[in-house]
mmCIF file of C-alpha atoms and ligand atoms in Angstrom:
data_model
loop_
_atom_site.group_PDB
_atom_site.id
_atom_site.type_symbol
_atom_site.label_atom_id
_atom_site.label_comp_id
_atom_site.label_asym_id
_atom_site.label_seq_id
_atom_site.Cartn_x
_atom_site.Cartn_y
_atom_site.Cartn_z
ATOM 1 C CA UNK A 1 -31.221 17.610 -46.482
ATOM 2 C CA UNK A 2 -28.712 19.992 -47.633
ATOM 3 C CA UNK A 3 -30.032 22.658 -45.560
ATOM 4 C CA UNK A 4 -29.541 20.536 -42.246
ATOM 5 C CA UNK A 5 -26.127 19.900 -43.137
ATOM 6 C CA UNK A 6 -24.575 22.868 -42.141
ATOM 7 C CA UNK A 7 -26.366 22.674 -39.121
ATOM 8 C CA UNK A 8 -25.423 18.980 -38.149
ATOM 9 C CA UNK A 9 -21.798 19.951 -38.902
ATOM 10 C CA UNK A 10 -22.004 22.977 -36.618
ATOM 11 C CA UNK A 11 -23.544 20.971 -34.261
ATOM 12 C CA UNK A 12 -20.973 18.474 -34.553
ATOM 13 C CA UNK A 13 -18.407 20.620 -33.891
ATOM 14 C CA UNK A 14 -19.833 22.611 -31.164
ATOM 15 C CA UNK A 15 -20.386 19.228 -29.258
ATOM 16 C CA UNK A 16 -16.421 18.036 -29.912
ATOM 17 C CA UNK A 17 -15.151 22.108 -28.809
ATOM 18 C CA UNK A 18 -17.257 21.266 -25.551
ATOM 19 C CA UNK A 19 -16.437 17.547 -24.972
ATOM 20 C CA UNK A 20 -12.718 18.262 -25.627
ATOM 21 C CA UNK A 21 -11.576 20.958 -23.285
ATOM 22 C CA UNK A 22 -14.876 20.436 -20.944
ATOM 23 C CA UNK A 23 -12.933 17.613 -19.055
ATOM 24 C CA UNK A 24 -9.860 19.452 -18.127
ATOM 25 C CA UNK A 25 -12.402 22.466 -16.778
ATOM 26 C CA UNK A 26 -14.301 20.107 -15.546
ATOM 27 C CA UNK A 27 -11.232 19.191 -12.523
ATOM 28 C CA UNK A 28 -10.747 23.447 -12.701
ATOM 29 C CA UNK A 29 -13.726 24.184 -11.678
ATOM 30 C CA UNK A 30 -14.116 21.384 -9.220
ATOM 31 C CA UNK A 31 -13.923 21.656 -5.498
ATOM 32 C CA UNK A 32 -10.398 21.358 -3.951
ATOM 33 C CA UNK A 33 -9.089 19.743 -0.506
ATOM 34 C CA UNK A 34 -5.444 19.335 1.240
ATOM 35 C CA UNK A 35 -4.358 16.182 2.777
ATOM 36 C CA UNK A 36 -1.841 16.130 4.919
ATOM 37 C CA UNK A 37 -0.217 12.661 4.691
ATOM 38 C CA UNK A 38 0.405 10.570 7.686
ATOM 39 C CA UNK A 39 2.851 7.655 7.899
ATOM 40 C CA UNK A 40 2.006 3.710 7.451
ATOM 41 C CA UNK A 41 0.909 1.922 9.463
ATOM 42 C CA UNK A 42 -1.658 4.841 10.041
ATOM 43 C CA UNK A 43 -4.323 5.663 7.310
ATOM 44 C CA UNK A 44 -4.565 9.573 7.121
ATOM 45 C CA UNK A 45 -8.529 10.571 8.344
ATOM 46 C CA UNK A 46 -11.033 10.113 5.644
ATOM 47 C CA UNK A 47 -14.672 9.536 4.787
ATOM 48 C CA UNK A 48 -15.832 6.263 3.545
ATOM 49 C CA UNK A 49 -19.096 7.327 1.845
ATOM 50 C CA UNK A 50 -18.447 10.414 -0.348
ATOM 51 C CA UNK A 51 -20.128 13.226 1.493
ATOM 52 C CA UNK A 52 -20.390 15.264 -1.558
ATOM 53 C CA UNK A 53 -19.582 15.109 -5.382
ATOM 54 C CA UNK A 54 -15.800 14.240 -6.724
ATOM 55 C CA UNK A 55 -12.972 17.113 -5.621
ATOM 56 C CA UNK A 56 -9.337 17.459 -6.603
ATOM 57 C CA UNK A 57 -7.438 16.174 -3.722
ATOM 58 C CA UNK A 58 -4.146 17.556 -2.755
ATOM 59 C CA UNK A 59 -1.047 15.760 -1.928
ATOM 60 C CA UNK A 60 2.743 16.640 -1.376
ATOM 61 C CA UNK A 61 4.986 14.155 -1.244
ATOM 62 C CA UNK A 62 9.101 14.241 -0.440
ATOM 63 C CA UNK A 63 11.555 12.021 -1.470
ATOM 64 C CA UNK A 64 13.864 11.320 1.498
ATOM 65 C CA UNK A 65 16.863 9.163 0.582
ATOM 66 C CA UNK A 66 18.509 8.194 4.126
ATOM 67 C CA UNK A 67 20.319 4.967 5.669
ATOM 68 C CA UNK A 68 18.009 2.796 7.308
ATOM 69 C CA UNK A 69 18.242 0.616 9.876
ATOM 70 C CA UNK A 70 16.369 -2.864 8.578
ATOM 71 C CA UNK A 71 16.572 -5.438 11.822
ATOM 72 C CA UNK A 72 17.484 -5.924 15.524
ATOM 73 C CA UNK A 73 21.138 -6.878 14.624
ATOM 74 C CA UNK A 74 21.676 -2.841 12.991
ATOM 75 C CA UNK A 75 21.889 -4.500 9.436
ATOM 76 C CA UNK A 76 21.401 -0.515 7.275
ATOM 77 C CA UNK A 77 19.682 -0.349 3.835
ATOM 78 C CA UNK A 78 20.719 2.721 1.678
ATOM 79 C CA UNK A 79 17.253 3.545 1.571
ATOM 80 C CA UNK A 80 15.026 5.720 -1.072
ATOM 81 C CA UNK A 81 11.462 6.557 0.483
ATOM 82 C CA UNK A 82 8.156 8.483 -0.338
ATOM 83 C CA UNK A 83 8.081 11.011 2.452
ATOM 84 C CA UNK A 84 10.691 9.288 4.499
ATOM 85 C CA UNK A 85 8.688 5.917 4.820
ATOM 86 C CA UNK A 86 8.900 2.059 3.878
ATOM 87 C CA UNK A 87 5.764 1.780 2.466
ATOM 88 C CA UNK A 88 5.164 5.599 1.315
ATOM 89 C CA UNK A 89 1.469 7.106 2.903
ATOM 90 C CA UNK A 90 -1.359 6.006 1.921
ATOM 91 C CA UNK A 91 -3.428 8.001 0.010
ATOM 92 C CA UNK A 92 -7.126 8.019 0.450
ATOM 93 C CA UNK A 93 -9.862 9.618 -2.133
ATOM 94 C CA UNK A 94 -13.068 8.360 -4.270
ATOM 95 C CA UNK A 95 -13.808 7.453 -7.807
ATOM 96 C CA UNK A 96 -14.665 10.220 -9.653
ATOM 97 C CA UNK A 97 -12.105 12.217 -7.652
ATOM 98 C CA UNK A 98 -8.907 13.997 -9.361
ATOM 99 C CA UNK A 99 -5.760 13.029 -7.591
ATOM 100 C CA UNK A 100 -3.243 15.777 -7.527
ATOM 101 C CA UNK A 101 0.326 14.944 -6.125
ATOM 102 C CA UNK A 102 3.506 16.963 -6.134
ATOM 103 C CA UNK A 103 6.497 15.434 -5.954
ATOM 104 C CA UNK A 104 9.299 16.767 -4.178
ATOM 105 C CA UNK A 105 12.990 15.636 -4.788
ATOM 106 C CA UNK A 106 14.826 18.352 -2.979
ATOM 107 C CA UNK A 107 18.683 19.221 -3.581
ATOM 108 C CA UNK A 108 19.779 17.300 -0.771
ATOM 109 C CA UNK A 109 19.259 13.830 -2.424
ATOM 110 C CA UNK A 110 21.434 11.926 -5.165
ATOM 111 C CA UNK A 111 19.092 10.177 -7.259
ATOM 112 C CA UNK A 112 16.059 11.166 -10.083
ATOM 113 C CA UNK A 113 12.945 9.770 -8.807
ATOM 114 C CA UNK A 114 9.531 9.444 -10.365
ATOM 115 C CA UNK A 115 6.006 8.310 -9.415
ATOM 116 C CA UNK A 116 4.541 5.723 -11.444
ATOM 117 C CA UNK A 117 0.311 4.857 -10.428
ATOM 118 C CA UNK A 118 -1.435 1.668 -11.130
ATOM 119 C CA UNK A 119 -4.186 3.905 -10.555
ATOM 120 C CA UNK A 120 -4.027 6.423 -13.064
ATOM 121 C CA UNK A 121 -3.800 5.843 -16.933
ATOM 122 C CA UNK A 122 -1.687 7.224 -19.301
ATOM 123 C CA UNK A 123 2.162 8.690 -19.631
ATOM 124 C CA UNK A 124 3.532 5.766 -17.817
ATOM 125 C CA UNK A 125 1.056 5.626 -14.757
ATOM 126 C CA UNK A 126 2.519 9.222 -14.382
ATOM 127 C CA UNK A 127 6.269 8.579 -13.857
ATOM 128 C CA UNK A 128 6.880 10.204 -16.860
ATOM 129 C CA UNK A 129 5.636 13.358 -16.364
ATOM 130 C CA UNK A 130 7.014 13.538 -12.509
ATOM 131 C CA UNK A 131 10.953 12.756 -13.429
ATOM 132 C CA UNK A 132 12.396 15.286 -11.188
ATOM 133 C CA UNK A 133 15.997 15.608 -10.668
ATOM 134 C CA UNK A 134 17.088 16.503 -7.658
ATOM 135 C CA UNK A 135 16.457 20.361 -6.508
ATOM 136 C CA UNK A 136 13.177 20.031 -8.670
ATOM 137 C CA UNK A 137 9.367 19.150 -8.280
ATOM 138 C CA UNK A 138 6.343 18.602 -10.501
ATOM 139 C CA UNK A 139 2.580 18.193 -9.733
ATOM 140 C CA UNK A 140 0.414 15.799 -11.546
ATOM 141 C CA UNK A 141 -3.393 15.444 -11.871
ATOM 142 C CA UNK A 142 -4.757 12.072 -12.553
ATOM 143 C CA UNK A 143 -8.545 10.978 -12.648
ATOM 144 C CA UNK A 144 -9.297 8.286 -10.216
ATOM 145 C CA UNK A 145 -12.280 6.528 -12.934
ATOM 146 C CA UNK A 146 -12.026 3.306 -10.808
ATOM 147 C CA UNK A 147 -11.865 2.127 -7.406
ATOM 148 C CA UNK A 148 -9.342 0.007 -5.244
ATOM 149 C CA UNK A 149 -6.306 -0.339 -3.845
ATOM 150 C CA UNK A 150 -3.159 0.547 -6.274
ATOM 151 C CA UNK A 151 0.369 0.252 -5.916
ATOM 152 C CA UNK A 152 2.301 3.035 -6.521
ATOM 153 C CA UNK A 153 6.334 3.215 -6.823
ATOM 154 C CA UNK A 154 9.333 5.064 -8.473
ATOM 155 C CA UNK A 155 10.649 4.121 -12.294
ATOM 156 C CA UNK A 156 13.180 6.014 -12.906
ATOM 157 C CA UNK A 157 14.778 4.501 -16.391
ATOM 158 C CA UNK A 158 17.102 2.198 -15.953
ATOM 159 C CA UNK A 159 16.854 1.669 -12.288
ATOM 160 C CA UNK A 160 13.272 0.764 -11.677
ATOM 161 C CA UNK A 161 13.579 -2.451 -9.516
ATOM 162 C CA UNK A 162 16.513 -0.724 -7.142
ATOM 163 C CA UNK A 163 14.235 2.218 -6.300
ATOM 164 C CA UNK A 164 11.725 -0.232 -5.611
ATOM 165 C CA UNK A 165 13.321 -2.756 -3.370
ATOM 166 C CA UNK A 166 15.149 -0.162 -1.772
ATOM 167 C CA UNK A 167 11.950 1.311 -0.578
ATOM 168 C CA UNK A 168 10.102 3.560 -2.863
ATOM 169 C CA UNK A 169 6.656 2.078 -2.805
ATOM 170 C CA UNK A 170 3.011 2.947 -0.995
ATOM 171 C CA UNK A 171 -0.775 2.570 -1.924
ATOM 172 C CA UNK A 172 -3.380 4.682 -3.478
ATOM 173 C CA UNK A 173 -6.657 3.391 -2.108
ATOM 174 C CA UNK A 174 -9.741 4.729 -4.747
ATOM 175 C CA UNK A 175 -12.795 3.850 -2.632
ATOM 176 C CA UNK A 176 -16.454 3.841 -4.167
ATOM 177 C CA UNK A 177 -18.212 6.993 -3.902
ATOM 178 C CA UNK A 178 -21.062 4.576 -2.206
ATOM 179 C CA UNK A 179 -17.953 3.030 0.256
ATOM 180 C CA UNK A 180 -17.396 -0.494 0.560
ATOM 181 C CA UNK A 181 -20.576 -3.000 -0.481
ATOM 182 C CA UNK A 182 -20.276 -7.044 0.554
ATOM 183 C CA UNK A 183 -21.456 -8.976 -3.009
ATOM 184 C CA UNK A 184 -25.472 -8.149 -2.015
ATOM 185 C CA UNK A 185 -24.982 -4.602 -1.557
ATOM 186 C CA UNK A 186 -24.624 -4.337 2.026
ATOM 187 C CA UNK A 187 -22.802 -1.204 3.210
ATOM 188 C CA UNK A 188 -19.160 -2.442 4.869
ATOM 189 C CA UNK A 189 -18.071 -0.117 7.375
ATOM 190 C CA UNK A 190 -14.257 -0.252 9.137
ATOM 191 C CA UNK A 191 -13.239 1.466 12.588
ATOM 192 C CA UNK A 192 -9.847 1.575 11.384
ATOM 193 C CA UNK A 193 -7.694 1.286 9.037
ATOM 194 C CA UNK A 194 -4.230 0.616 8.873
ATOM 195 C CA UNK A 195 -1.394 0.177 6.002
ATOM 196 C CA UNK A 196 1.222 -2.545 5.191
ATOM 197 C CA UNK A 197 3.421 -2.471 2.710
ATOM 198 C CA UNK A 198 5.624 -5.488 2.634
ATOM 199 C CA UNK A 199 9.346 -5.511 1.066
ATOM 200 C CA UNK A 200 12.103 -7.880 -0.162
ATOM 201 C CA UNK A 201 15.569 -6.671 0.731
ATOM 202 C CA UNK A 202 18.685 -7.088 -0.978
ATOM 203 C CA UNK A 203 22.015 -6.411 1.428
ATOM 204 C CA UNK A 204 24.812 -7.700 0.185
ATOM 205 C CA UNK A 205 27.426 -9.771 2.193
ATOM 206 C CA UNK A 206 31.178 -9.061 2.958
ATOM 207 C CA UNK A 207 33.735 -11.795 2.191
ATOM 208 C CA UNK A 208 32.929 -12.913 5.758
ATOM 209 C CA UNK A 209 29.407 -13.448 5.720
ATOM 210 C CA UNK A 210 28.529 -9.785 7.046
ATOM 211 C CA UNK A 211 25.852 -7.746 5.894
ATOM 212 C CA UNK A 212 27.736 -4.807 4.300
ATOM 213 C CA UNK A 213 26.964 -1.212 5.470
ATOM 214 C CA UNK A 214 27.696 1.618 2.981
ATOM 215 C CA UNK A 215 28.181 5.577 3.291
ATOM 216 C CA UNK A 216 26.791 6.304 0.051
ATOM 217 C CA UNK A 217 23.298 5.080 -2.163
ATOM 218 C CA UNK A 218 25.516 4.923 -4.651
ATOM 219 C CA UNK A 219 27.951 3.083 -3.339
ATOM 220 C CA UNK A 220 25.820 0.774 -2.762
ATOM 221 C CA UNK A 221 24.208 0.531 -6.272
ATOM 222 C CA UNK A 222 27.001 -2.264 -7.989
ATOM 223 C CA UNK A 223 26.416 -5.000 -4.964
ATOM 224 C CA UNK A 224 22.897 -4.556 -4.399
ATOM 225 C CA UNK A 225 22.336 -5.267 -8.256
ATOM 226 C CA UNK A 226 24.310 -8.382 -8.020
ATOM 227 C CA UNK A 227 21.751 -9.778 -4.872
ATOM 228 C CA UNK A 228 19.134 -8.601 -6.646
ATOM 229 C CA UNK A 229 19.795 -10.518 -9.603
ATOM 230 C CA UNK A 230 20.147 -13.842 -7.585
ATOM 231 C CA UNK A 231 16.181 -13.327 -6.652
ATOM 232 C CA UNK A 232 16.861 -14.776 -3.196
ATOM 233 C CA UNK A 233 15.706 -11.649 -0.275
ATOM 234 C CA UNK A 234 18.255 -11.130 2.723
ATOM 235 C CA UNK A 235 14.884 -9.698 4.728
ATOM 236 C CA UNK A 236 11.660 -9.500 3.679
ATOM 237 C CA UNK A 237 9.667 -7.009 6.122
ATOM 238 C CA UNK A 238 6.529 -5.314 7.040
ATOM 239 C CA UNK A 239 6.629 -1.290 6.925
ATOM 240 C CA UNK A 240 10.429 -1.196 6.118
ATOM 241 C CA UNK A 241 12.523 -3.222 9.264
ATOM 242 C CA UNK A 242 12.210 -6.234 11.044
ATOM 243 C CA UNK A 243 9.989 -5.720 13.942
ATOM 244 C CA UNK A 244 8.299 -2.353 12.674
ATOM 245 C CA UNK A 245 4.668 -3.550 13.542
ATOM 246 C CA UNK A 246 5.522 -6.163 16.280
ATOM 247 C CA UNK A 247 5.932 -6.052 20.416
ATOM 248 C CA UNK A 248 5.375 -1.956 21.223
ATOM 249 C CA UNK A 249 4.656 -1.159 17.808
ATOM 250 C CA UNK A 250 1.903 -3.824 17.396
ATOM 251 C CA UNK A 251 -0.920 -2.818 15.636
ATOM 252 C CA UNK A 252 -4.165 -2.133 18.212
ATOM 253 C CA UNK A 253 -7.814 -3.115 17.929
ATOM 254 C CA UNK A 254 -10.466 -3.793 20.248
ATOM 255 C CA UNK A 255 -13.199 -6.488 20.483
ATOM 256 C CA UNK A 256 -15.931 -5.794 17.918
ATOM 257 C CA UNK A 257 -13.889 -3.536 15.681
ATOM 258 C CA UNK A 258 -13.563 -3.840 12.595
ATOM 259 C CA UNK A 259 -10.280 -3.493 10.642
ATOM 260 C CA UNK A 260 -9.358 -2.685 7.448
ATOM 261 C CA UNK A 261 -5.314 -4.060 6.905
ATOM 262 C CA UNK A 262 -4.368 -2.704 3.455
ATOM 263 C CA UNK A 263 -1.589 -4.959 2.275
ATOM 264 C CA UNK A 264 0.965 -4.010 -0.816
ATOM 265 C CA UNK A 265 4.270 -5.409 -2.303
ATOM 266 C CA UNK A 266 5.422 -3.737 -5.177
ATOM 267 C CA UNK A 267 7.588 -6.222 -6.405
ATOM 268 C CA UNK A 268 7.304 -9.975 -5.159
ATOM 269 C CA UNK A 269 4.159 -11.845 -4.708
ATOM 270 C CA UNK A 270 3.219 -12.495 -0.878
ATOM 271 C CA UNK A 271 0.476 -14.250 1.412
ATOM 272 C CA UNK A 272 -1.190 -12.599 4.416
ATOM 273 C CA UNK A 273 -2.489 -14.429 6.994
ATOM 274 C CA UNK A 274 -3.857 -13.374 10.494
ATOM 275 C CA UNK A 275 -2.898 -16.287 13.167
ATOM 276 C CA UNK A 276 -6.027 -16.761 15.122
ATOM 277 C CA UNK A 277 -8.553 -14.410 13.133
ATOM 278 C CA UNK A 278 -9.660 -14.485 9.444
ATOM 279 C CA UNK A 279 -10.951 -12.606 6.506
ATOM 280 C CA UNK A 280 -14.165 -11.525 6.890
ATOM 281 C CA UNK A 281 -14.137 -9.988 3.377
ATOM 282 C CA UNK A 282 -11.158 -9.989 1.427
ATOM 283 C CA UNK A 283 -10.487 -8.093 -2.193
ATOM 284 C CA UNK A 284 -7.132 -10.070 -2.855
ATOM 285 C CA UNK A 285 -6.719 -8.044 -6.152
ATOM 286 C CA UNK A 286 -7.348 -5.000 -4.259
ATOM 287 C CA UNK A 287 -10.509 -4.050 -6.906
ATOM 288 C CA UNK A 288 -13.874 -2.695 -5.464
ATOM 289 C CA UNK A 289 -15.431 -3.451 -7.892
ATOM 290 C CA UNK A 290 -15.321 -6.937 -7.776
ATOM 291 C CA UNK A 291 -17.111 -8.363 -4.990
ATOM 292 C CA UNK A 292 -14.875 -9.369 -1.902
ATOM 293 C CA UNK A 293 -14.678 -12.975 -0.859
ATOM 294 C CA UNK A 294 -15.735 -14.276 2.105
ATOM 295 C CA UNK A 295 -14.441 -16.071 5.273
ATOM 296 C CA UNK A 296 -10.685 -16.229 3.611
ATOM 297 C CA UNK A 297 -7.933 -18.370 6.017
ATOM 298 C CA UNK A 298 -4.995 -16.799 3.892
ATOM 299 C CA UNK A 299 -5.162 -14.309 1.018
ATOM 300 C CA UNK A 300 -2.545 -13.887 -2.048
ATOM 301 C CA UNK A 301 -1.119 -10.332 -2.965
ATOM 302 C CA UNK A 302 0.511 -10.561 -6.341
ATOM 303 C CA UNK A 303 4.057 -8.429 -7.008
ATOM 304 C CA UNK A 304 2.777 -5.264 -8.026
ATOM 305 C CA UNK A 305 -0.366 -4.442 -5.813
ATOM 306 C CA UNK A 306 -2.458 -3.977 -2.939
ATOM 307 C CA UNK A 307 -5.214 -5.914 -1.460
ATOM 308 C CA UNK A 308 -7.662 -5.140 1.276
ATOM 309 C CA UNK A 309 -9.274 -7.348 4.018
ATOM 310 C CA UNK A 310 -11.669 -6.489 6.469
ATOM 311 C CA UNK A 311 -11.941 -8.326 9.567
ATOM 312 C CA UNK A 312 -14.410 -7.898 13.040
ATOM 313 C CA UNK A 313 -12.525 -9.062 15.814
ATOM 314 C CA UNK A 314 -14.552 -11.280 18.078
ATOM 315 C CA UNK A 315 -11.670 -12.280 20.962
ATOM 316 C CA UNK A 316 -9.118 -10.403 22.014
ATOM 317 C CA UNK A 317 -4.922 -11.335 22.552
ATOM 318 C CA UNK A 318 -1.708 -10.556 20.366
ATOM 319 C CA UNK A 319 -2.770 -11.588 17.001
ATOM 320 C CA UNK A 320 0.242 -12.314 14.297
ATOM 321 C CA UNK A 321 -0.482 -10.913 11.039
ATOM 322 C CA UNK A 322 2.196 -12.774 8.692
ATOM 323 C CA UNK A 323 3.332 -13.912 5.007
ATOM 324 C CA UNK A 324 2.155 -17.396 5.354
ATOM 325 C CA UNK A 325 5.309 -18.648 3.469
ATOM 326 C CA UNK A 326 6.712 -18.957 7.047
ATOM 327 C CA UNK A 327 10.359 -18.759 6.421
ATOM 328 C CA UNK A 328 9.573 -15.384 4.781
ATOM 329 C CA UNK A 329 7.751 -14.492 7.867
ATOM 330 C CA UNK A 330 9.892 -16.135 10.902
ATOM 331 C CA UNK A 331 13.679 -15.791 9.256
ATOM 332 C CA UNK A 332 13.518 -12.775 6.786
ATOM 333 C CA UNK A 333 11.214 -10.916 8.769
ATOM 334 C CA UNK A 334 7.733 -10.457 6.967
ATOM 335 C CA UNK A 335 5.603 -10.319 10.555
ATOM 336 C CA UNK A 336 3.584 -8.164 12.307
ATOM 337 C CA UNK A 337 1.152 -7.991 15.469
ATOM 338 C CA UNK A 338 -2.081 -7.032 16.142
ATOM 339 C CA UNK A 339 -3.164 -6.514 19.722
ATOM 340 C CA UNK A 340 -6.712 -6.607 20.564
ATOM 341 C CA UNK A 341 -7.984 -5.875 23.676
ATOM 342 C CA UNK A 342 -11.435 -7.103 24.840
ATOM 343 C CA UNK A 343 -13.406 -9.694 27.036
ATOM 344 C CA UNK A 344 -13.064 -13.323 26.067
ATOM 345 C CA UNK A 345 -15.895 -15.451 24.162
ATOM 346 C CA UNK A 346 -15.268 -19.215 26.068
ATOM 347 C CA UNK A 347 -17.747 -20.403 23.699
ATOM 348 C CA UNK A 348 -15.515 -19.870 20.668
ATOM 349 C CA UNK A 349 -12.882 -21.404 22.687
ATOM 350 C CA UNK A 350 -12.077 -22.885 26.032
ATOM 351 C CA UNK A 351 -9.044 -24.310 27.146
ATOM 352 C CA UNK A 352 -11.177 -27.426 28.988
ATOM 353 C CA UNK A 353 -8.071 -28.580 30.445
ATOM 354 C CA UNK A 354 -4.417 -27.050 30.906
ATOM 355 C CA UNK A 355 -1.325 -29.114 29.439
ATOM 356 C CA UNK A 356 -0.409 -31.502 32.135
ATOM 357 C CA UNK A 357 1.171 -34.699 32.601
ATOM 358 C CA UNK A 358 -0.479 -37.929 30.353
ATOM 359 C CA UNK A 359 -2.289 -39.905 32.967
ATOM 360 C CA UNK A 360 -1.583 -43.163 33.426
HETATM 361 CU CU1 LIG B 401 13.193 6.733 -7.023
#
């Protein structure tokens, strides 16, 4: 007994020397890929069954502060954005995969900025290993050990909610190595894919009743707080204006396709609904690994993350894709379109007969 001692000790320690640093060589040694990001509503190109084992996947992304333009009326938000877009990209990759993002905050802009991820664990989601002042950058590696869609947003101290409602938000969607499964396995397959990120704006008023504009983020900062604090949204909008995914920039599908509408609010809770269509297969929480519900008429996103539905369109027209809290959606803002071209099935409807007088 003695004698093995030694040797389960050595053992012992052998094992912990090659199970501690093994899983940070482990990513080193790993296969690497660059994506280049592409701006919501579009999905950047990706494969939905892992091809091959997990890979450390590259992303860059810039901070763009700018003034933004929010509605038809030229109502501006001092804006804060993820590669110069309300939502940010999306970023695609695969459980198992190592997510590697660096963040630029170049000279040009005012403000810290940070990248917190529901996705990744530890230090703060990340945010507080990425604070980067401005003229600086930093590149994190996170393990994505489980799939679905994630939020992600900037938290810099003491400013969190600002950064968020003014913009700095996107989604980090972790699909299953095995893609998407319905609840008895069945492989789910989508044509397309696109993003949403829904937002609640907060523009303060003059003593008139006018939306304010200002030169400066912050210059901005004192008034916007003050909104914020009363909770009550001056817009509330789809992909970062009023109108950004309706008329010409409508969202496009064709009969028999199926869609995959990724749907995030980083802050306040919201309820998509597709006039006209359904949810095929929803994950409300956003979490592959539960199994999707079925058939859904209206699906809930809570503040703070990202669902996903999939839906096979089966007629084609202009298709509203809305908050179903319909003030949100027809007076702030929070619509969008979906046009889908195709031939039309009379037998899931038929106008029998066309409005017309009552006879008598
Ligand atoms: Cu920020």
């Amino acid at each position: 007994m003695n004698a093995l001692r030694p040797t389960l000790l050595a053992a012992a320690l052998v094992l912990t020397m090659a199970g501690g640093p093994a899983f940070a060589q482990n990513a080193d040694k790993l296969p690497r890929a660059k994506v280049t990001l592409v701006a919501p509503p579009m999905v950047h190109p990706h494969e939905q069954v892992a091809k091959s084992g997990p890979k450390v996947i590259e992303f860059v992304m810039t901070i763009e502060e700018k003034k933004m333009v929010i509605d038809d009326k030229g109502t501006t938000l001092q804006a804060m954005t993820f590669n110069g877009s309300m939502p940010g990209p999306t970023m695609v990759v695969h459980e198992g995969d190592y997510v590697e993002v660096t963040l630029v905050n170049p000279a040009s802009n005012a403000m810290p900025h940070n990248v917190d991820f529901h996705a990744a664990t530890g230090a703060l989601g990340g945010a507080k290993l990425t604070n980067v002042n401005p003229g600086e950058q930093a590149t994190l590696r996170f393990k994505a050990d489980r799939s679905g869609t994630f939020v992600y947003h900037c938290a810099p101290e003491g400013m969190v909610p600002w950064h968020v409602v003014s913009g700095m938000s996107g989604t980090l969607m972790v699909l299953p190595r095995e893609g998407l499964k319905d609840p008895q396995g069945k492989p789910l397959h989508y044509d397309r894919a696109y993003t949403i990120g829904e937002f609640d704006l907060y523009i303060p008023k003059d003593g008139n009743g006018k939306y304010k504009d200002y030169a400066t983020l912050a210059e901005s900062y004192g008034d916007t707080v003050e909104v914020m604090r009363k909770l009550t949204p001056s817009h509330i909008v789809f992909n970062g204006k009023v109108g950004a995914l309706t008329g010409n920039n409508a969202l496009t599908a064709k009969v028999g396709e199926t869609v995959l509408l990724i749907h995030s609010q980083a802050n306040r809770d919201t309820r998509p609904h597709l006039i006209g269509g359904h949810g095929d297969w929803v994950w409300e929480t956003g979490k592959f690994g539960n199994p999707p519900e079925k058939n859904l008429e209206t699906w809930f996103i809570r503040g703070g993350s990202a669902g996903a539905a999939l839906y096979t369109f089966k007629q084609p027209g202009v298709y509203a894709y809305l908050n179903h809290n319909l003030i949100e959606a027809f007076e702030l803002g929070a619509a969008g379109h979906i046009k889908v071209e195709g031939k039309w099935n009379d037998d899931l409807m038929k106008q029998i007969k066309a409005p017309g007088p009552i006879p008598r």
